Amino acid sequence: MTNTPPAVRPARPYFSSGPCAKPPGWSPEQIDTRILGRSHRSALGKERLKRCIDLMRECLALPDTHRIGIVPASDTGAFEMAMWSMLGARPVTTLAWESFGEGWVTDTVKQLRLDPTVIRADYGQLPDLSQVDWSNDVLFTWNGTTSGVRVPGGDWIAADREGLSFADATSAVFAYAIPWDKVDVATFSWQKALGGEGAHGVLILGPRAVERLENFTPDRPLPKIFRLTKSGKLIEGIFTGETINTPSMLAVEDVIAALEWAKSVGGLKGMMARTEANAAALDRIVEGRNWLGHLAQDPASRSKTSVCLTVDGADNDLIKRFAKLLDKEGAAYDIAGYRDAPPGLRIWCGATVDTADIEALGPWLDWAWEQMQ
Ligand SMILES: Cc1ncc(COP(=O)(O)O)c(C=O)c1O
């Protein structure tokens, strides 16, 4: 056993699964400050919001069939807005295999009182997706951030579905190739793969979701920040930068800088390649250590962003001490698993993390493990 810590620290020890590492080379000087202190409804404000929307579309490779808009309250706000304004038209199926999916089940049952079909799996597993009845509206999390289990792609989503697919895609976008023709509603926030700031969220609507919004009036009150239609018509302004309420323009400018960085590394393809290289580097670390394992059992549905690891015999107390030690050393921040997940480590491998930093983490994990013995 050695008490000497490894010689090399990760240059940027930021491995949190949200908010995630800022893009490499990020500095506050990159932020365009012209709009700060000015109205988001000025010509410049609208231009910057539109710029943000256009860059997101480009970096997601989002087809023209789908609208993309900036809406209140981060990913949660965007997903709740979709649920509250669209659900109830037909039966609902909700899928859950970790904490966030479970949250959408709770809201569907207890708040919307819709009596959904619930298909569940334990942490580390994916439910049998072939059970899904696509005459229902179907709610799921593309990448389960707290278990490190994701859907393997979009093949399981029926092309001729009658229901709508609702994907909470916050830790999936900019990391995976999303088959947009299979997605009617998707939501995400800026502080995951882009390394932006938590603020407003993003709502993506396919044509069938728009059709639902224009032809279905839910039998429930909708607060102003959830309202997507006026007199039975979609409020198109939301998708061109006329936000429902005031966004943080500092957060908007910050994510514009992040999207410019994303473009500089090759857009979606470049972001995916960086993510895959990071996940592969972490996988090599796991393979080389018998005390580390993947919580996600099946490699086909194992996350490449929020990678969740098991630690031999660990309980919450050990994980807490393990993570605190590496935090104190400045070697790794925020790597304890999510509070509701089985005790373990969680290491973000999205594109804003550098592969060299994942590689440098290996010896630090060994060192911390030795200190725990
Ligand atoms: C899958 C998933 N859904 C929802 C959320 C909540 O997102 P937000 O805090 O942006 O509302 C998170 C946050 O980590 C998440 O990972």
Tab-separated table of C-alpha atoms and ligand atoms in Angstrom:
chain	number	residue	atom	x	y	z
A	1	MET	CA	0.000	0.000	0.000
A	2	THR	CA	1.256	3.452	-0.872
A	3	ASN	CA	0.249	6.716	0.706
A	4	THR	CA	1.934	8.716	-2.013
A	5	PRO	CA	-0.622	10.137	-4.370
A	6	PRO	CA	-0.044	9.767	-8.129
A	7	ALA	CA	2.232	12.381	-9.686
A	8	VAL	CA	-0.156	13.593	-12.364
A	9	ARG	CA	-3.577	15.079	-11.668
A	10	PRO	CA	-6.257	15.348	-14.329
A	11	ALA	CA	-5.721	18.832	-15.783
A	12	ARG	CA	-9.444	19.507	-15.430
A	13	PRO	CA	-10.821	17.275	-12.660
A	14	TYR	CA	-14.434	18.043	-13.612
A	15	PHE	CA	-16.364	14.773	-13.897
A	16	SER	CA	-19.781	15.854	-12.569
A	17	SER	CA	-22.849	14.536	-14.397
A	18	GLY	CA	-24.509	17.917	-14.279
A	19	PRO	CA	-23.614	20.695	-14.408
A	20	CYS	CA	-20.820	19.132	-16.457
A	21	ALA	CA	-17.326	20.338	-17.348
A	22	LYS	CA	-17.112	23.569	-19.316
A	23	PRO	CA	-15.736	23.126	-22.848
A	24	PRO	CA	-11.922	22.835	-22.990
A	25	GLY	CA	-10.341	26.269	-23.140
A	26	TRP	CA	-13.461	27.959	-21.799
A	27	SER	CA	-13.007	31.328	-20.163
A	28	PRO	CA	-15.442	34.114	-19.258
A	29	GLU	CA	-13.728	36.319	-21.862
A	30	GLN	CA	-15.293	34.172	-24.592
A	31	ILE	CA	-18.736	35.333	-23.608
A	32	ASP	CA	-20.244	38.013	-25.810
A	33	THR	CA	-21.533	40.569	-23.301
A	34	ARG	CA	-23.240	43.036	-25.656
A	35	ILE	CA	-26.730	41.913	-24.626
A	36	LEU	CA	-26.123	42.015	-20.879
A	37	GLY	CA	-28.115	44.789	-19.238
A	38	ARG	CA	-30.429	44.948	-22.246
A	39	SER	CA	-33.867	43.574	-23.096
A	40	HIS	CA	-34.130	40.034	-24.393
A	41	ARG	CA	-36.902	41.397	-26.625
A	42	SER	CA	-34.647	44.044	-28.235
A	43	ALA	CA	-33.529	43.385	-31.808
A	44	LEU	CA	-30.152	42.239	-30.464
A	45	GLY	CA	-31.770	40.055	-27.795
A	46	LYS	CA	-33.937	38.286	-30.346
A	47	GLU	CA	-30.973	37.928	-32.687
A	48	ARG	CA	-28.881	36.243	-29.956
A	49	LEU	CA	-31.712	33.902	-28.941
A	50	LYS	CA	-32.220	32.998	-32.595
A	51	ARG	CA	-28.466	32.447	-32.967
A	52	CYS	CA	-28.592	30.058	-30.011
A	53	ILE	CA	-31.531	28.164	-31.551
A	54	ASP	CA	-29.846	27.962	-34.973
A	55	LEU	CA	-26.588	26.693	-33.479
A	56	MET	CA	-28.416	24.053	-31.424
A	57	ARG	CA	-30.236	22.874	-34.556
A	58	GLU	CA	-26.983	22.687	-36.494
A	59	CYS	CA	-25.034	20.869	-33.760
A	60	LEU	CA	-27.868	18.382	-33.200
A	61	ALA	CA	-28.326	17.801	-36.950
A	62	LEU	CA	-32.017	18.418	-36.276
A	63	PRO	CA	-34.140	18.109	-39.424
A	64	ASP	CA	-36.474	20.902	-40.599
A	65	THR	CA	-39.460	18.744	-39.662
A	66	HIS	CA	-38.750	19.491	-35.976
A	67	ARG	CA	-39.060	22.787	-34.122
A	68	ILE	CA	-36.646	23.731	-31.351
A	69	GLY	CA	-37.306	26.383	-28.731
A	70	ILE	CA	-36.026	27.799	-25.454
A	71	VAL	CA	-38.509	27.347	-22.594
A	72	PRO	CA	-38.575	27.978	-18.834
A	73	ALA	CA	-37.064	25.876	-16.064
A	74	SER	CA	-34.348	23.722	-17.549
A	75	ASP	CA	-34.987	20.128	-18.643
A	76	THR	CA	-37.623	19.584	-15.959
A	77	GLY	CA	-39.568	22.625	-17.113
A	78	ALA	CA	-39.408	21.543	-20.738
A	79	PHE	CA	-40.509	17.976	-20.018
A	80	GLU	CA	-43.293	18.981	-17.614
A	81	MET	CA	-44.549	21.524	-20.131
A	82	ALA	CA	-44.828	18.783	-22.745
A	83	MET	CA	-46.524	16.360	-20.335
A	84	TRP	CA	-49.050	18.852	-19.018
A	85	SER	CA	-49.998	20.261	-22.395
A	86	MET	CA	-50.119	17.032	-24.436
A	87	LEU	CA	-50.971	14.048	-22.224
A	88	GLY	CA	-54.518	12.789	-21.774
A	89	ALA	CA	-55.483	12.446	-25.428
A	90	ARG	CA	-54.734	8.693	-25.412
A	91	PRO	CA	-53.465	6.042	-22.975
A	92	VAL	CA	-49.988	6.596	-21.573
A	93	THR	CA	-47.045	4.262	-20.991
A	94	THR	CA	-44.163	5.452	-18.838
A	95	LEU	CA	-40.818	3.671	-18.708
A	96	ALA	CA	-38.541	3.893	-15.695
A	97	TRP	CA	-35.216	2.323	-14.836
A	98	GLU	CA	-33.748	5.028	-12.617
A	99	SER	CA	-34.591	8.127	-10.650
A	100	PHE	CA	-35.521	10.633	-13.361
A	101	GLY	CA	-37.753	8.215	-15.295
A	102	GLU	CA	-39.362	7.388	-11.959
A	103	GLY	CA	-40.035	11.091	-11.450
A	104	TRP	CA	-42.038	11.220	-14.700
A	105	VAL	CA	-44.022	8.162	-13.520
A	106	THR	CA	-44.842	9.945	-10.252
A	107	ASP	CA	-46.054	13.061	-12.021
A	108	THR	CA	-48.135	11.097	-14.525
A	109	VAL	CA	-49.806	9.127	-11.731
A	110	LYS	CA	-50.054	11.565	-8.840
A	111	GLN	CA	-50.252	14.958	-10.493
A	112	LEU	CA	-51.847	14.287	-13.878
A	113	ARG	CA	-53.794	11.268	-12.500
A	114	LEU	CA	-53.592	9.448	-15.803
A	115	ASP	CA	-53.268	5.820	-14.661
A	116	PRO	CA	-50.423	4.952	-17.046
A	117	THR	CA	-49.018	1.538	-17.869
A	118	VAL	CA	-45.688	1.552	-16.052
A	119	ILE	CA	-42.818	-0.567	-17.323
A	120	ARG	CA	-39.918	-0.668	-14.897
A	121	ALA	CA	-36.468	-2.172	-14.474
A	122	ASP	CA	-33.998	-2.047	-11.606
A	123	TYR	CA	-30.884	0.111	-11.545
A	124	GLY	CA	-28.422	-1.317	-14.036
A	125	GLN	CA	-31.074	-2.898	-16.264
A	126	LEU	CA	-33.239	-1.744	-19.159
A	127	PRO	CA	-36.871	-2.940	-19.286
A	128	ASP	CA	-38.063	-5.091	-22.181
A	129	LEU	CA	-38.729	-2.370	-24.744
A	130	SER	CA	-40.593	-4.766	-27.037
A	131	GLN	CA	-43.476	-4.688	-24.521
A	132	VAL	CA	-44.289	-1.085	-25.395
A	133	ASP	CA	-47.687	-0.537	-27.009
A	134	TRP	CA	-47.240	2.299	-29.477
A	135	SER	CA	-50.938	3.100	-29.594
A	136	ASN	CA	-50.045	4.830	-26.292
A	137	ASP	CA	-48.123	8.017	-25.679
A	138	VAL	CA	-44.773	6.790	-24.365
A	139	LEU	CA	-42.540	8.632	-21.892
A	140	PHE	CA	-38.930	7.605	-21.407
A	141	THR	CA	-35.456	8.850	-20.575
A	142	TRP	CA	-33.018	8.402	-23.464
A	143	ASN	CA	-30.056	8.188	-21.109
A	144	GLY	CA	-30.763	7.373	-17.472
A	145	THR	CA	-28.302	9.714	-15.817
A	146	THR	CA	-28.476	8.048	-12.408
A	147	SER	CA	-28.016	4.417	-13.499
A	148	GLY	CA	-25.892	4.794	-16.618
A	149	VAL	CA	-28.401	2.806	-18.665
A	150	ARG	CA	-29.629	4.238	-21.974
A	151	VAL	CA	-31.874	3.043	-24.766
A	152	PRO	CA	-29.701	1.362	-27.410
A	153	GLY	CA	-31.089	3.548	-30.240
A	154	GLY	CA	-34.471	4.154	-31.800
A	155	ASP	CA	-35.239	0.812	-33.476
A	156	TRP	CA	-37.704	-0.103	-30.705
A	157	ILE	CA	-39.815	2.984	-31.427
A	158	ALA	CA	-42.517	2.088	-33.980
A	159	ALA	CA	-42.295	4.082	-37.206
A	160	ASP	CA	-46.089	3.834	-37.591
A	161	ARG	CA	-46.873	4.677	-33.948
A	162	GLU	CA	-50.255	6.196	-33.153
A	163	GLY	CA	-49.038	7.595	-29.841
A	164	LEU	CA	-46.329	10.169	-29.369
A	165	SER	CA	-42.802	9.429	-28.142
A	166	PHE	CA	-41.623	11.758	-25.350
A	167	ALA	CA	-37.880	11.556	-24.765
A	168	ASP	CA	-36.203	13.200	-21.810
A	169	ALA	CA	-32.909	13.447	-23.680
A	170	THR	CA	-30.944	15.742	-21.418
A	171	SER	CA	-27.893	13.518	-20.961
A	172	ALA	CA	-28.187	12.000	-24.451
A	173	VAL	CA	-28.154	14.901	-26.908
A	174	PHE	CA	-24.793	15.855	-28.466
A	175	ALA	CA	-23.523	12.397	-27.436
A	176	TYR	CA	-25.616	9.957	-29.484
A	177	ALA	CA	-27.090	9.980	-32.982
A	178	ILE	CA	-30.778	10.513	-32.207
A	179	PRO	CA	-33.103	9.247	-34.961
A	180	TRP	CA	-35.324	12.321	-34.994
A	181	ASP	CA	-38.042	10.677	-37.091
A	182	LYS	CA	-38.707	8.457	-34.061
A	183	VAL	CA	-38.944	11.368	-31.629
A	184	ASP	CA	-42.078	13.498	-31.298
A	185	VAL	CA	-41.003	15.397	-28.185
A	186	ALA	CA	-37.493	15.776	-26.775
A	187	THR	CA	-36.125	17.958	-24.021
A	188	PHE	CA	-32.720	18.851	-22.681
A	189	SER	CA	-30.781	21.433	-20.708
A	190	TRP	CA	-27.581	23.322	-21.443
A	191	GLN	CA	-25.555	22.157	-18.460
A	192	LYS	CA	-24.945	18.567	-19.590
A	193	ALA	CA	-23.047	17.631	-22.772
A	194	LEU	CA	-22.534	21.264	-23.789
A	195	GLY	CA	-21.096	22.328	-20.460
A	196	GLY	CA	-23.459	25.314	-20.390
A	197	GLU	CA	-25.241	26.821	-17.424
A	198	GLY	CA	-28.472	25.716	-15.791
A	199	ALA	CA	-31.219	28.138	-16.764
A	200	HIS	CA	-33.939	27.853	-19.386
A	201	GLY	CA	-34.429	24.440	-21.018
A	202	VAL	CA	-34.890	23.269	-24.585
A	203	LEU	CA	-38.019	21.757	-26.148
A	204	ILE	CA	-38.014	19.939	-29.486
A	205	LEU	CA	-41.322	19.171	-31.187
A	206	GLY	CA	-41.897	16.956	-34.199
A	207	PRO	CA	-44.861	17.540	-36.524
A	208	ARG	CA	-47.136	15.055	-34.744
A	209	ALA	CA	-46.574	16.798	-31.428
A	210	VAL	CA	-47.569	20.100	-33.014
A	211	GLU	CA	-50.670	18.429	-34.411
A	212	ARG	CA	-51.520	17.188	-30.898
A	213	LEU	CA	-51.059	20.637	-29.411
A	214	GLU	CA	-53.301	22.263	-32.005
A	215	ASN	CA	-56.070	19.658	-31.793
A	216	PHE	CA	-56.188	18.669	-28.146
A	217	THR	CA	-57.114	20.865	-25.205
A	218	PRO	CA	-56.249	19.178	-21.923
A	219	ASP	CA	-58.845	19.203	-19.197
A	220	ARG	CA	-56.600	20.918	-16.675
A	221	PRO	CA	-55.397	24.416	-15.912
A	222	LEU	CA	-52.051	25.298	-17.479
A	223	PRO	CA	-49.800	27.931	-15.936
A	224	LYS	CA	-48.498	30.585	-18.298
A	225	ILE	CA	-45.012	29.075	-18.427
A	226	PHE	CA	-46.475	25.799	-19.809
A	227	ARG	CA	-48.661	27.321	-22.514
A	228	LEU	CA	-47.510	26.485	-26.043
A	229	THR	CA	-50.640	27.459	-27.954
A	230	LYS	CA	-52.866	30.488	-28.322
A	231	SER	CA	-56.411	30.187	-29.722
A	232	GLY	CA	-55.644	26.619	-30.804
A	233	LYS	CA	-52.470	27.523	-32.723
A	234	LEU	CA	-48.867	26.821	-31.793
A	235	ILE	CA	-47.074	29.958	-30.584
A	236	GLU	CA	-44.382	29.898	-33.281
A	237	GLY	CA	-42.437	32.735	-31.658
A	238	ILE	CA	-41.235	30.348	-28.940
A	239	PHE	CA	-39.258	28.536	-31.651
A	240	THR	CA	-37.631	31.654	-33.060
A	241	GLY	CA	-36.436	33.243	-29.826
A	242	GLU	CA	-39.519	34.964	-28.396
A	243	THR	CA	-39.304	33.222	-25.058
A	244	ILE	CA	-42.375	32.969	-22.811
A	245	ASN	CA	-40.558	34.726	-19.980
A	246	THR	CA	-37.149	36.255	-19.374
A	247	PRO	CA	-34.161	33.942	-19.887
A	248	SER	CA	-30.689	34.555	-18.439
A	249	MET	CA	-28.909	36.127	-21.380
A	250	LEU	CA	-25.622	35.360	-19.653
A	251	ALA	CA	-26.527	31.657	-19.800
A	252	VAL	CA	-27.630	32.076	-23.427
A	253	GLU	CA	-24.322	33.700	-24.382
A	254	ASP	CA	-22.424	31.030	-22.466
A	255	VAL	CA	-24.126	28.240	-24.375
A	256	ILE	CA	-23.575	30.057	-27.676
A	257	ALA	CA	-19.838	29.936	-26.847
A	258	ALA	CA	-20.170	26.231	-26.029
A	259	LEU	CA	-21.952	25.574	-29.320
A	260	GLU	CA	-19.233	27.455	-31.222
A	261	TRP	CA	-16.744	25.145	-29.520
A	262	ALA	CA	-18.885	22.131	-30.474
A	263	LYS	CA	-18.739	23.275	-34.096
A	264	SER	CA	-14.967	23.694	-33.863
A	265	VAL	CA	-14.542	20.031	-32.877
A	266	GLY	CA	-16.675	18.808	-35.756
A	267	GLY	CA	-20.240	19.323	-34.569
A	268	LEU	CA	-22.310	16.302	-33.655
A	269	LYS	CA	-19.838	13.810	-35.161
A	270	GLY	CA	-16.928	15.370	-33.305
A	271	MET	CA	-18.880	15.510	-30.033
A	272	MET	CA	-19.865	11.855	-30.388
A	273	ALA	CA	-16.283	10.827	-31.159
A	274	ARG	CA	-14.992	12.646	-28.070
A	275	THR	CA	-17.676	11.019	-25.906
A	276	GLU	CA	-16.894	7.573	-27.265
A	277	ALA	CA	-13.157	8.037	-26.700
A	278	ASN	CA	-13.826	9.071	-23.096
A	279	ALA	CA	-16.160	6.143	-22.424
A	280	ALA	CA	-13.630	3.746	-23.984
A	281	ALA	CA	-10.822	5.153	-21.818
A	282	LEU	CA	-12.948	4.696	-18.700
A	283	ASP	CA	-13.887	1.211	-19.827
A	284	ARG	CA	-10.178	0.313	-20.021
A	285	ILE	CA	-9.775	1.536	-16.444
A	286	VAL	CA	-12.706	-0.631	-15.312
A	287	GLU	CA	-11.455	-3.675	-17.223
A	288	GLY	CA	-8.084	-3.460	-15.488
A	289	ARG	CA	-9.465	-3.464	-11.934
A	290	ASN	CA	-11.312	-6.328	-10.293
A	291	TRP	CA	-12.802	-4.019	-7.660
A	292	LEU	CA	-14.527	-1.803	-10.236
A	293	GLY	CA	-17.459	-2.781	-12.458
A	294	HIS	CA	-20.217	-1.280	-14.573
A	295	LEU	CA	-23.640	-0.842	-12.982
A	296	ALA	CA	-25.179	-1.133	-16.466
A	297	GLN	CA	-25.098	-4.842	-17.204
A	298	ASP	CA	-25.548	-4.878	-20.978
A	299	PRO	CA	-22.852	-3.043	-22.979
A	300	ALA	CA	-25.449	-2.320	-25.721
A	301	SER	CA	-27.436	-0.116	-23.364
A	302	ARG	CA	-24.537	1.191	-21.286
A	303	SER	CA	-24.305	4.968	-21.166
A	304	LYS	CA	-21.385	6.709	-22.806
A	305	THR	CA	-22.059	9.938	-20.906
A	306	SER	CA	-23.080	9.270	-17.285
A	307	VAL	CA	-21.051	6.136	-16.688
A	308	CYS	CA	-22.001	4.499	-13.377
A	309	LEU	CA	-19.514	2.186	-11.681
A	310	THR	CA	-19.844	-0.342	-8.898
A	311	VAL	CA	-17.125	-0.528	-6.258
A	312	ASP	CA	-16.553	-3.885	-4.613
A	313	GLY	CA	-18.352	-4.057	-1.252
A	314	ALA	CA	-18.926	-0.296	-1.102
A	315	ASP	CA	-21.669	1.282	0.965
A	316	ASN	CA	-22.743	4.923	0.924
A	317	ASP	CA	-20.254	5.827	3.609
A	318	LEU	CA	-17.273	4.413	1.703
A	319	ILE	CA	-18.346	6.144	-1.508
A	320	LYS	CA	-18.709	9.418	0.334
A	321	ARG	CA	-15.210	9.141	1.801
A	322	PHE	CA	-13.761	7.979	-1.535
A	323	ALA	CA	-15.241	10.915	-3.446
A	324	LYS	CA	-14.352	13.413	-0.717
A	325	LEU	CA	-10.730	12.295	-0.714
A	326	LEU	CA	-10.354	12.822	-4.450
A	327	ASP	CA	-12.199	16.133	-4.231
A	328	LYS	CA	-9.835	17.310	-1.485
A	329	GLU	CA	-6.827	16.323	-3.581
A	330	GLY	CA	-8.218	18.234	-6.564
A	331	ALA	CA	-8.056	14.994	-8.562
A	332	ALA	CA	-11.767	14.432	-9.269
A	333	TYR	CA	-14.830	16.469	-8.408
A	334	ASP	CA	-18.375	15.159	-7.938
A	335	ILE	CA	-17.865	11.477	-8.756
A	336	ALA	CA	-20.115	9.913	-6.102
A	337	GLY	CA	-23.153	8.200	-7.624
A	338	TYR	CA	-26.594	9.814	-7.441
A	339	ARG	CA	-28.176	9.828	-3.995
A	340	ASP	CA	-31.026	7.430	-4.946
A	341	ALA	CA	-28.806	5.008	-6.922
A	342	PRO	CA	-26.969	1.976	-5.474
A	343	PRO	CA	-23.682	3.119	-3.867
A	344	GLY	CA	-21.049	3.612	-6.559
A	345	LEU	CA	-19.141	6.133	-8.625
A	346	ARG	CA	-20.400	8.119	-11.599
A	347	ILE	CA	-18.035	9.667	-14.088
A	348	TRP	CA	-19.234	11.938	-16.873
A	349	CYS	CA	-17.681	11.077	-20.208
A	350	GLY	CA	-19.416	13.677	-22.389
A	351	ALA	CA	-17.565	15.683	-25.017
A	352	THR	CA	-16.412	18.558	-22.821
A	353	VAL	CA	-14.224	16.165	-20.827
A	354	ASP	CA	-10.761	15.462	-22.248
A	355	THR	CA	-9.764	11.824	-22.728
A	356	ALA	CA	-6.351	12.496	-21.164
A	357	ASP	CA	-8.139	13.511	-17.966
A	358	ILE	CA	-10.128	10.265	-17.859
A	359	GLU	CA	-6.862	8.392	-18.379
A	360	ALA	CA	-5.173	10.369	-15.594
A	361	LEU	CA	-8.045	9.459	-13.281
A	362	GLY	CA	-7.192	5.728	-13.255
A	363	PRO	CA	-4.196	5.910	-10.863
A	364	TRP	CA	-6.153	8.267	-8.605
A	365	LEU	CA	-8.991	5.777	-8.313
A	366	ASP	CA	-6.407	3.133	-7.357
A	367	TRP	CA	-4.847	5.425	-4.805
A	368	ALA	CA	-8.198	6.331	-3.228
A	369	TRP	CA	-9.169	2.650	-3.150
A	370	GLU	CA	-5.935	1.825	-1.321
A	371	GLN	CA	-6.601	4.553	1.231
A	372	MET	CA	-10.029	3.008	1.885
A	373	GLN	CA	-8.575	-0.409	2.807
B	1	LIG	C1	-32.407	12.391	-17.231
B	1	LIG	C2	-32.607	13.665	-16.475
B	1	LIG	N1	-33.827	14.235	-16.454
B	1	LIG	C3	-34.047	15.393	-15.802
B	1	LIG	C4	-33.048	16.024	-15.106
B	1	LIG	C5	-33.340	17.309	-14.404
B	1	LIG	O1	-32.821	18.300	-15.210
B	1	LIG	P1	-32.848	19.839	-14.864
B	1	LIG	O2	-32.150	20.007	-13.563
B	1	LIG	O3	-32.129	20.437	-16.044
B	1	LIG	O4	-34.266	20.262	-14.811
B	1	LIG	C6	-31.764	15.486	-15.102
B	1	LIG	C7	-30.672	16.135	-14.341
B	1	LIG	O5	-29.639	15.575	-14.082
B	1	LIG	C8	-31.541	14.287	-15.799
B	1	LIG	O6	-30.333	13.737	-15.817
